[in-house]
Coordinates of C-alpha atoms in Angstrom, one line a residue:
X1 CA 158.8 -19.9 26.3
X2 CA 156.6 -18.0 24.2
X3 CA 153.5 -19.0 26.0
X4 CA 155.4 -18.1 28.8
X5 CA 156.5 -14.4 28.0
X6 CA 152.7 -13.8 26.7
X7 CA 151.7 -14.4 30.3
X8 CA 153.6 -12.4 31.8
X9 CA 152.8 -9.8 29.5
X10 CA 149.8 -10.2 30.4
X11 CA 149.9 -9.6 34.1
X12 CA 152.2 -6.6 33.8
X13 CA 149.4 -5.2 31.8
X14 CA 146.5 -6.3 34.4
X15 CA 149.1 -4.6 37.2
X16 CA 149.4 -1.5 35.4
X17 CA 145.6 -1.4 35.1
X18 CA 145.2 -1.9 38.8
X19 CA 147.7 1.0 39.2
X20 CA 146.2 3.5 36.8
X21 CA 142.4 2.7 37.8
X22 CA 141.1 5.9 40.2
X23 CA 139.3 4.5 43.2
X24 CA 137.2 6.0 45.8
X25 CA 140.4 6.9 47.5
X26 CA 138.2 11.0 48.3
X27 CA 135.2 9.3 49.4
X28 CA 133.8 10.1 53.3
X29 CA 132.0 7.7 55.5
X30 CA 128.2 8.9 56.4
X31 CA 128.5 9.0 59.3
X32 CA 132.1 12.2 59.1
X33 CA 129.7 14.5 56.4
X34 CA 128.1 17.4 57.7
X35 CA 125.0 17.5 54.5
X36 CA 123.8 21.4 54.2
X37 CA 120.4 21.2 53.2
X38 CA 120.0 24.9 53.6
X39 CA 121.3 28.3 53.9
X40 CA 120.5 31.7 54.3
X41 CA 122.0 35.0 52.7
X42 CA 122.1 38.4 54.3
X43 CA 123.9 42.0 53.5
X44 CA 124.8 44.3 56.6
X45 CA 127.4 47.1 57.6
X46 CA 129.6 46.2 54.5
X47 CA 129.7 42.6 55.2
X48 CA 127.9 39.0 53.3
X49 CA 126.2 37.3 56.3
X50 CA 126.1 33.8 55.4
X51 CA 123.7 31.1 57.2
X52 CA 124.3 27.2 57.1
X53 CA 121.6 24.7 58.4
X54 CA 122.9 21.2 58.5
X55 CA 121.8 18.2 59.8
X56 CA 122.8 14.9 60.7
X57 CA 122.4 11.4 58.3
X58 CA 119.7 10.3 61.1
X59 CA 118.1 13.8 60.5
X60 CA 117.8 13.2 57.0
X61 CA 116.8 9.6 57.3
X62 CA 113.6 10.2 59.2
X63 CA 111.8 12.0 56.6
X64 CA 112.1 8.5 55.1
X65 CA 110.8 6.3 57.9
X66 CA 107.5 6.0 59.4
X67 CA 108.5 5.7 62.3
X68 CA 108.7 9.1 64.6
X69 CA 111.3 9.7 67.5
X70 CA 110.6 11.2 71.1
X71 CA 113.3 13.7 71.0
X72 CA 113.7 15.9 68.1
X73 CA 116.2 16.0 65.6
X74 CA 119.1 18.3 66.1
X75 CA 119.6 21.2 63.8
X76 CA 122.9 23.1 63.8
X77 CA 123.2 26.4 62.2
X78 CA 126.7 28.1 61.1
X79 CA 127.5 31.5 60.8
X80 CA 130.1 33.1 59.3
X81 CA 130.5 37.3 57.7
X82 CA 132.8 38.2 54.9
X83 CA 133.5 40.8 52.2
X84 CA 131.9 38.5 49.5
X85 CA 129.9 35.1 49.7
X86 CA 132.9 32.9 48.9
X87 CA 134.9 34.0 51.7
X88 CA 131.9 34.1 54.4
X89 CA 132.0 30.5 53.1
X90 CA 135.7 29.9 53.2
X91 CA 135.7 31.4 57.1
X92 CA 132.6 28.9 57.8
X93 CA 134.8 26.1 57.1
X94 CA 137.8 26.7 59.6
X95 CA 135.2 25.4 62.2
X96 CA 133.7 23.1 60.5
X97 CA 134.1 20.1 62.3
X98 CA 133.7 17.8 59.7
X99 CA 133.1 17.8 55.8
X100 CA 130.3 19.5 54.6
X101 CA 128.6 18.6 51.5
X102 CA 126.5 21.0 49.8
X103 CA 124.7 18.6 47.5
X104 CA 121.8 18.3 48.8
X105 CA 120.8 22.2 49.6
X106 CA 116.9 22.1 49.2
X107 CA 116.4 25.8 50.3
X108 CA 117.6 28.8 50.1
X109 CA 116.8 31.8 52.4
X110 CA 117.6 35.6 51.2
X111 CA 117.2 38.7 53.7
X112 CA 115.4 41.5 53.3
X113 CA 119.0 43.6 53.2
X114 CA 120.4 41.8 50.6
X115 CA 117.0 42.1 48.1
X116 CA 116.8 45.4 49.0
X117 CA 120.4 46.3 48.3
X118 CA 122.7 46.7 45.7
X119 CA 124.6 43.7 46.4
X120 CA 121.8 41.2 44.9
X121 CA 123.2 40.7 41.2
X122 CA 126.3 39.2 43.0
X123 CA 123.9 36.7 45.0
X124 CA 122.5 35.8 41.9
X125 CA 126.1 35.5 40.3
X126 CA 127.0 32.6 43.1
X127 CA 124.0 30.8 43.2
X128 CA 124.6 29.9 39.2
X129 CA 128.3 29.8 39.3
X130 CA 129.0 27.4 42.6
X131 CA 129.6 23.6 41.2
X132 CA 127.8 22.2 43.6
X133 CA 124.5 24.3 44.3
X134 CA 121.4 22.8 41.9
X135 CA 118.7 24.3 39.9
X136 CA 115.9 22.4 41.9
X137 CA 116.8 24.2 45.0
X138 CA 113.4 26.6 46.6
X139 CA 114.0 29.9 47.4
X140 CA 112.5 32.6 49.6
X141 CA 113.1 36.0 50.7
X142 CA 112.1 36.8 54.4
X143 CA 111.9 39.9 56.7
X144 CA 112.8 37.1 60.0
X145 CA 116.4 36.7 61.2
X146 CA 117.7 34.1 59.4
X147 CA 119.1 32.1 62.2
X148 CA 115.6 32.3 63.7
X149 CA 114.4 30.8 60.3
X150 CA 117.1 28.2 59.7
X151 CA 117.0 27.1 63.4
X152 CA 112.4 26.3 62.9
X153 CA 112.0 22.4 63.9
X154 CA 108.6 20.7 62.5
X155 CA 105.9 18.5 64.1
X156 CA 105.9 15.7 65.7
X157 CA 109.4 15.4 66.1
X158 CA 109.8 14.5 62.4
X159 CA 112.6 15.4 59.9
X160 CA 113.0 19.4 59.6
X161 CA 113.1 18.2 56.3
X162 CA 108.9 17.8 56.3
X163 CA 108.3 21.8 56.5
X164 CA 107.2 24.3 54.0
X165 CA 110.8 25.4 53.9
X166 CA 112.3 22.4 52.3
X167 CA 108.8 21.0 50.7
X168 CA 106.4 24.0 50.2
X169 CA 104.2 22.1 47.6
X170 CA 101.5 20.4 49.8
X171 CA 100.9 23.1 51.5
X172 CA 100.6 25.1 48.4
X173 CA 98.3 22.5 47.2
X174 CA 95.9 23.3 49.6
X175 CA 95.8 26.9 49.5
X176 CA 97.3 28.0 46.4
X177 CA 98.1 32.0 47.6
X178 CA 101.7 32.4 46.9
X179 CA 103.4 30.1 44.6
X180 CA 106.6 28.6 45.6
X181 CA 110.0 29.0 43.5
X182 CA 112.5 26.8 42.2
X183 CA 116.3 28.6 41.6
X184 CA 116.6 28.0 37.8
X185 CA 113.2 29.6 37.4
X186 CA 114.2 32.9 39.6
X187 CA 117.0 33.3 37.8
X188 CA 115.6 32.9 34.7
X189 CA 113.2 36.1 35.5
X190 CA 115.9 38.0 36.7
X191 CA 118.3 38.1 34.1
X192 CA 115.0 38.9 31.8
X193 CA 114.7 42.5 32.1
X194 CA 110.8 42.4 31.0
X195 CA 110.1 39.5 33.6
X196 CA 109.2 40.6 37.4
X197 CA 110.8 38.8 39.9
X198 CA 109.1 37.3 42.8
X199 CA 109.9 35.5 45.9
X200 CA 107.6 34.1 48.7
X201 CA 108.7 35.4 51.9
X202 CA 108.8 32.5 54.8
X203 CA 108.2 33.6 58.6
X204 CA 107.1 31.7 61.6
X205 CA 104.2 32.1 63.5
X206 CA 103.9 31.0 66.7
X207 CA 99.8 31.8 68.0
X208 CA 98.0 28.8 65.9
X209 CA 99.6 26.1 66.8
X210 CA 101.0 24.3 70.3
X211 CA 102.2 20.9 71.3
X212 CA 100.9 20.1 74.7
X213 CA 99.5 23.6 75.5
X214 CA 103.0 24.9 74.8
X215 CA 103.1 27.7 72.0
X216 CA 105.1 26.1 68.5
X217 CA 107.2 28.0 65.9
X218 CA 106.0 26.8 62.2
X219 CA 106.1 28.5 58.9
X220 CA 103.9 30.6 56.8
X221 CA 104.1 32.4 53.7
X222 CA 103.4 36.2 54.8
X223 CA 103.7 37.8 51.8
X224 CA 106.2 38.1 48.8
X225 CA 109.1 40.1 47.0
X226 CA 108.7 41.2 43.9
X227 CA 111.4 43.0 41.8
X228 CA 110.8 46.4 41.7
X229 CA 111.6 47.8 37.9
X230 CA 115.3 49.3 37.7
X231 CA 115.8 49.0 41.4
X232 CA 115.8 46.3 43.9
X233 CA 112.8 44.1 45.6
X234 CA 110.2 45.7 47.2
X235 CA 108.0 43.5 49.8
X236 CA 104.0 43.4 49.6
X237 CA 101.9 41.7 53.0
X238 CA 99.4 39.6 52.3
X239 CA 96.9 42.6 53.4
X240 CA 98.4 44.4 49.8
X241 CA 98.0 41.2 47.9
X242 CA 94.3 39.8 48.5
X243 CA 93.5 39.5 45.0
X244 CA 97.0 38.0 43.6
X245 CA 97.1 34.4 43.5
X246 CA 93.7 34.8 41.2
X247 CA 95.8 35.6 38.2
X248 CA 98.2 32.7 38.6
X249 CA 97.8 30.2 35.8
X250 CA 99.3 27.5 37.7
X251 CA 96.5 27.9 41.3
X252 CA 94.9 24.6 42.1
X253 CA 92.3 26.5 44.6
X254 CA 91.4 29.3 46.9
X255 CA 88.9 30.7 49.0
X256 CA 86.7 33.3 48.6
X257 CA 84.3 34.5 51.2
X258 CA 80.7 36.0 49.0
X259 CA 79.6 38.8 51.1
X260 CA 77.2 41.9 50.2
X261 CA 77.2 44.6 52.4
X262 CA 77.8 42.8 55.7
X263 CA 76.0 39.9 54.7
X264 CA 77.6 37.0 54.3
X265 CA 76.3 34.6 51.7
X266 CA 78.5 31.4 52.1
X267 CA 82.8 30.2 50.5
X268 CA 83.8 29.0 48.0
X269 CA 86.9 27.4 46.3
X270 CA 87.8 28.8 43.5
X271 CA 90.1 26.8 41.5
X272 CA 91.9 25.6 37.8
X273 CA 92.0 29.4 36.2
X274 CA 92.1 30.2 32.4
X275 CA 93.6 33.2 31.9
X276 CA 94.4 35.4 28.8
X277 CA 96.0 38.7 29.1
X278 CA 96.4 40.8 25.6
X279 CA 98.3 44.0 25.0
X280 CA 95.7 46.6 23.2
X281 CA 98.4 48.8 21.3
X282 CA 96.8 51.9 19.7
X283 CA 99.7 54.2 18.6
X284 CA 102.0 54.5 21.2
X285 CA 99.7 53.8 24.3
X286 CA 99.2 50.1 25.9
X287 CA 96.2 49.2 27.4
X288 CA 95.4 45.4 28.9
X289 CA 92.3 43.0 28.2
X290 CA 92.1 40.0 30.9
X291 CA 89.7 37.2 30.5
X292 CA 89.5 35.0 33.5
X293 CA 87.7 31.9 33.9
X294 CA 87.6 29.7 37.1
X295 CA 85.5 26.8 38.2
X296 CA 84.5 26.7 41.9
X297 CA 83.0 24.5 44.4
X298 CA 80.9 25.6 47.3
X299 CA 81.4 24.6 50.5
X300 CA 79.5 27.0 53.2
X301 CA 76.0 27.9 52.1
X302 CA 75.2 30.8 54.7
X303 CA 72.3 32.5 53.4
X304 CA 69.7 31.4 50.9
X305 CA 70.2 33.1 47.4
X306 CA 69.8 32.4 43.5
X307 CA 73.0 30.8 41.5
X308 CA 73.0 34.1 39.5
X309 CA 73.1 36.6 42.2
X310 CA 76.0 34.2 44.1
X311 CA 77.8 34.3 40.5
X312 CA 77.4 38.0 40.6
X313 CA 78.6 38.4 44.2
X314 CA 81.6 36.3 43.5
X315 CA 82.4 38.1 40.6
X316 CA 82.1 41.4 41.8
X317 CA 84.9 40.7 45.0
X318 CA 86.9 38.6 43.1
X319 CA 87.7 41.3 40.5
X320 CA 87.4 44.5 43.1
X321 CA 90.3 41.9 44.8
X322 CA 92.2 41.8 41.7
X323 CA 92.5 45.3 41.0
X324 CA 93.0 46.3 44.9
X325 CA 96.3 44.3 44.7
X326 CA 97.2 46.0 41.3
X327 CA 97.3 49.0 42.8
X328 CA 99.3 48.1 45.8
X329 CA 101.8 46.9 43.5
X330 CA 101.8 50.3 41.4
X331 CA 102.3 51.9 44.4
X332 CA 105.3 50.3 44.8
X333 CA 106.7 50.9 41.8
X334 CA 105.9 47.0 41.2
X335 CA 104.1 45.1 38.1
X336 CA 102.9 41.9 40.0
X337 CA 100.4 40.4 37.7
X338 CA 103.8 40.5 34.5
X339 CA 102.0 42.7 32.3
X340 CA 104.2 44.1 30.7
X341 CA 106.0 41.0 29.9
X342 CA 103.0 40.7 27.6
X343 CA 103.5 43.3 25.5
X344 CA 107.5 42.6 25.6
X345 CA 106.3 39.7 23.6
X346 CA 104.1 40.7 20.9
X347 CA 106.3 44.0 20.5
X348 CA 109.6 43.9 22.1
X349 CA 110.6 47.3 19.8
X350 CA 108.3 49.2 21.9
X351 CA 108.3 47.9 25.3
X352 CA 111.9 48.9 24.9
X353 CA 110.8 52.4 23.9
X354 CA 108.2 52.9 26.2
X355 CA 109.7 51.4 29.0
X356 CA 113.9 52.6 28.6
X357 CA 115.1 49.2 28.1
X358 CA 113.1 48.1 31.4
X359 CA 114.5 50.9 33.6
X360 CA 111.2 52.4 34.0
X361 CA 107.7 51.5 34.7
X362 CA 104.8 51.6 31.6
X363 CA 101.8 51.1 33.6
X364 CA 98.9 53.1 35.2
X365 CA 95.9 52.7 37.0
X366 CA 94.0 52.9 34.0
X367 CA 96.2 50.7 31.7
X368 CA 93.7 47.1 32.6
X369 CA 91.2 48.3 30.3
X370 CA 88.9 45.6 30.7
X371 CA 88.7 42.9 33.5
X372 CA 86.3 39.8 32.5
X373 CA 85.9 37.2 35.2
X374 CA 83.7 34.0 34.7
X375 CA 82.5 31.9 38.0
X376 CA 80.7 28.3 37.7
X377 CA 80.0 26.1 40.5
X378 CA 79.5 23.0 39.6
X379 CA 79.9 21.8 42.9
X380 CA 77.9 22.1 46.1
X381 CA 79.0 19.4 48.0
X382 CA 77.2 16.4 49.5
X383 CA 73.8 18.4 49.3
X384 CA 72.3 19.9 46.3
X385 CA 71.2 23.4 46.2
X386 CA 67.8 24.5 47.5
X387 CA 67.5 27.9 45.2

């Protein structure tokens, strides 16, 4: 009898766990989730303009196969316009077929009217505060309409997913111009008030490239955003910013053509930078010191000349390249090259004199008092040098 009750103890207790144990009783089949993988953000007449881009499981799948389809992938894009984010969202789901997860977001695509109004902090505010969006998410700005953007297929009928939009790093690899940006660290630098904020703006171009004689819309980076002090972003074409990437720790290589007056000498790659930028405080004045080294390889060999008057070349354009693009960015009210970051850090006390707790710009055209830059080639190729 005893044995007896003990059992059924016993199975009361295993029924009770049965009952109480949560199950997957919210889960969705693949094959009834819509997966956002990007989205877009714009500010117009009053309204949040929100952009979806969502693709299909098969979509996503392909960027994982080898094999290629003969039809491309389908990419939908939803639209919907509210007085703040969450409610553009909220209206974006009354026709939404099925459920959307937002999971696996690997881009994110801000307007030019919402950097440039006073509606950004609030962008900022979502992207950290949504449960679902993640810090490993790449973000641009652009100057494109973002359906035109989100709507951009890639080559050879492969996954969307294989595109500088949602994997910007090999191409980045290969030129390193403008580097690309992860969420956590943008809005790291913009709740720093000493940090400048910069974005990559994505376009499409449309004249180098065509599958079977018949013109192809892929992306390029055509410039950047950067955070303009006290105000809002301010956007710099690559024609202003010749001599930026050179100043970026983290460049892999770049080219640089060595030309004196008209004549053109030969390229090079220019490559893995050591930079040091120190704040020279006499008084209350800042000036800047930058020491920049970078190894190179050359590639085109045009016109016969000596290592040291290539070296001397090289140097001269790289550094007239630099300080063009400083100036663009003064012009603009913009410190691209974060040098006044430097000072915030060896004397926060008065960076926040000089500068009105960040609400005003501290540099002048005069304030890099001295620009070193150090070429070596160690590299010529497959053939050795002649001179």
């Amino acid at each position: 009898m005893k044995r007896l009750l003990q059992r059924c103890l016993l199975g009361l207790l295993s029924l009770s766990m049965c009952v109480m144990t949560s199950g997957c009783w919210s889960a969705f089949e693949i094959q009834q989730v819509d997966y956002a993988k990007a989205f877009g953000i714009d500010y117009k007449d009053g309204m949040y303009h929100l952009y979806v881009q969502t693709l299909d499981f098969a979509s996503v799948a392909k960027s994982e196969s080898s094999t290629k389809s003969a039809d491309t992938p389908p990419v939908w894009v939803g639209h919907a316009e509210g007085k703040t984010m969450s409610l553009a969202l909220n209206e974006l789901f009354r026709t939404a077929q099925l459920h959307m997860a937002w999971g696996h977001v690997t881009a994110i695509v801000m307007a030019e009217g919402v950097l440039t109004s006073k509606h950004i902090k609030e962008v900022f505010d979502m992207l950290g505060r949504f449960p679902e969006s993640r810090y490993t998410t790449w973000v641009y700005g652009t100057r494109e309409p973002l359906e035109k953007i989100l709507s951009a297929t890639s080559i050879y009928n492969m996954s969307p997913l294989d595109s500088i939009l949602h994997n910007p790093l090999p191409t980045y690899m290969e030129e390193s111009l403008y580097p690309p940006v992860l969420s956590f660290k943008l809005i790291a630098t913009h709740n720093d008030p000493a940090t400048t904020t910069y974005l990559p703006s994505i376009a499409l171009n449309n004249t180098q490239w065509a599958e079977n004689q018949k013109k192809h819309d892929l992306f390029l980076i055509e410039g950047a955003f950067f955070e303009r002090t006290g105000v809002n972003f301010e956007f710099l074409p690559r024609s202003q910013l010749p001599g930026y990437h050179w100043l970026i720790k983290d460049m892999r290589r770049a080219p640089l053509l060595v030309q004196k007056d008209g004549t053109i000498y030969g390229a090079l790659s220019v490559g893995l930078p050591k930079i040091k930028i120190k704040p020279v405080i006499q008084g209350e004045e800042v000036k800047f010191n930058i020491d920049a080294k970078y190894l190179t390889a050359l590639y085109e060999y045009l016109v016969p000349t000596s290592y040291e008057e290539m070296i001397q070349i090289s140097e001269v354009k790289l550094r007239e390249q630099i300080m063009q693009s400083y100036r663009h960015g003064l012009e603009r009210g913009v410190d691209i090259y974060g040098l006044q970051e430097k000072l915030y850090r060896k004397n926060p006390k008065l960076w926040r004199k000089l500068s009105n707790n960040g609400s005003k710009m501290i540099l002048t055209e005069e304030s890099i008092q001295d620009l070193k830059i150090h070429l070596t080639i160690p590299y010529t190729g497959k053939y050795k040098r002649k001179v």
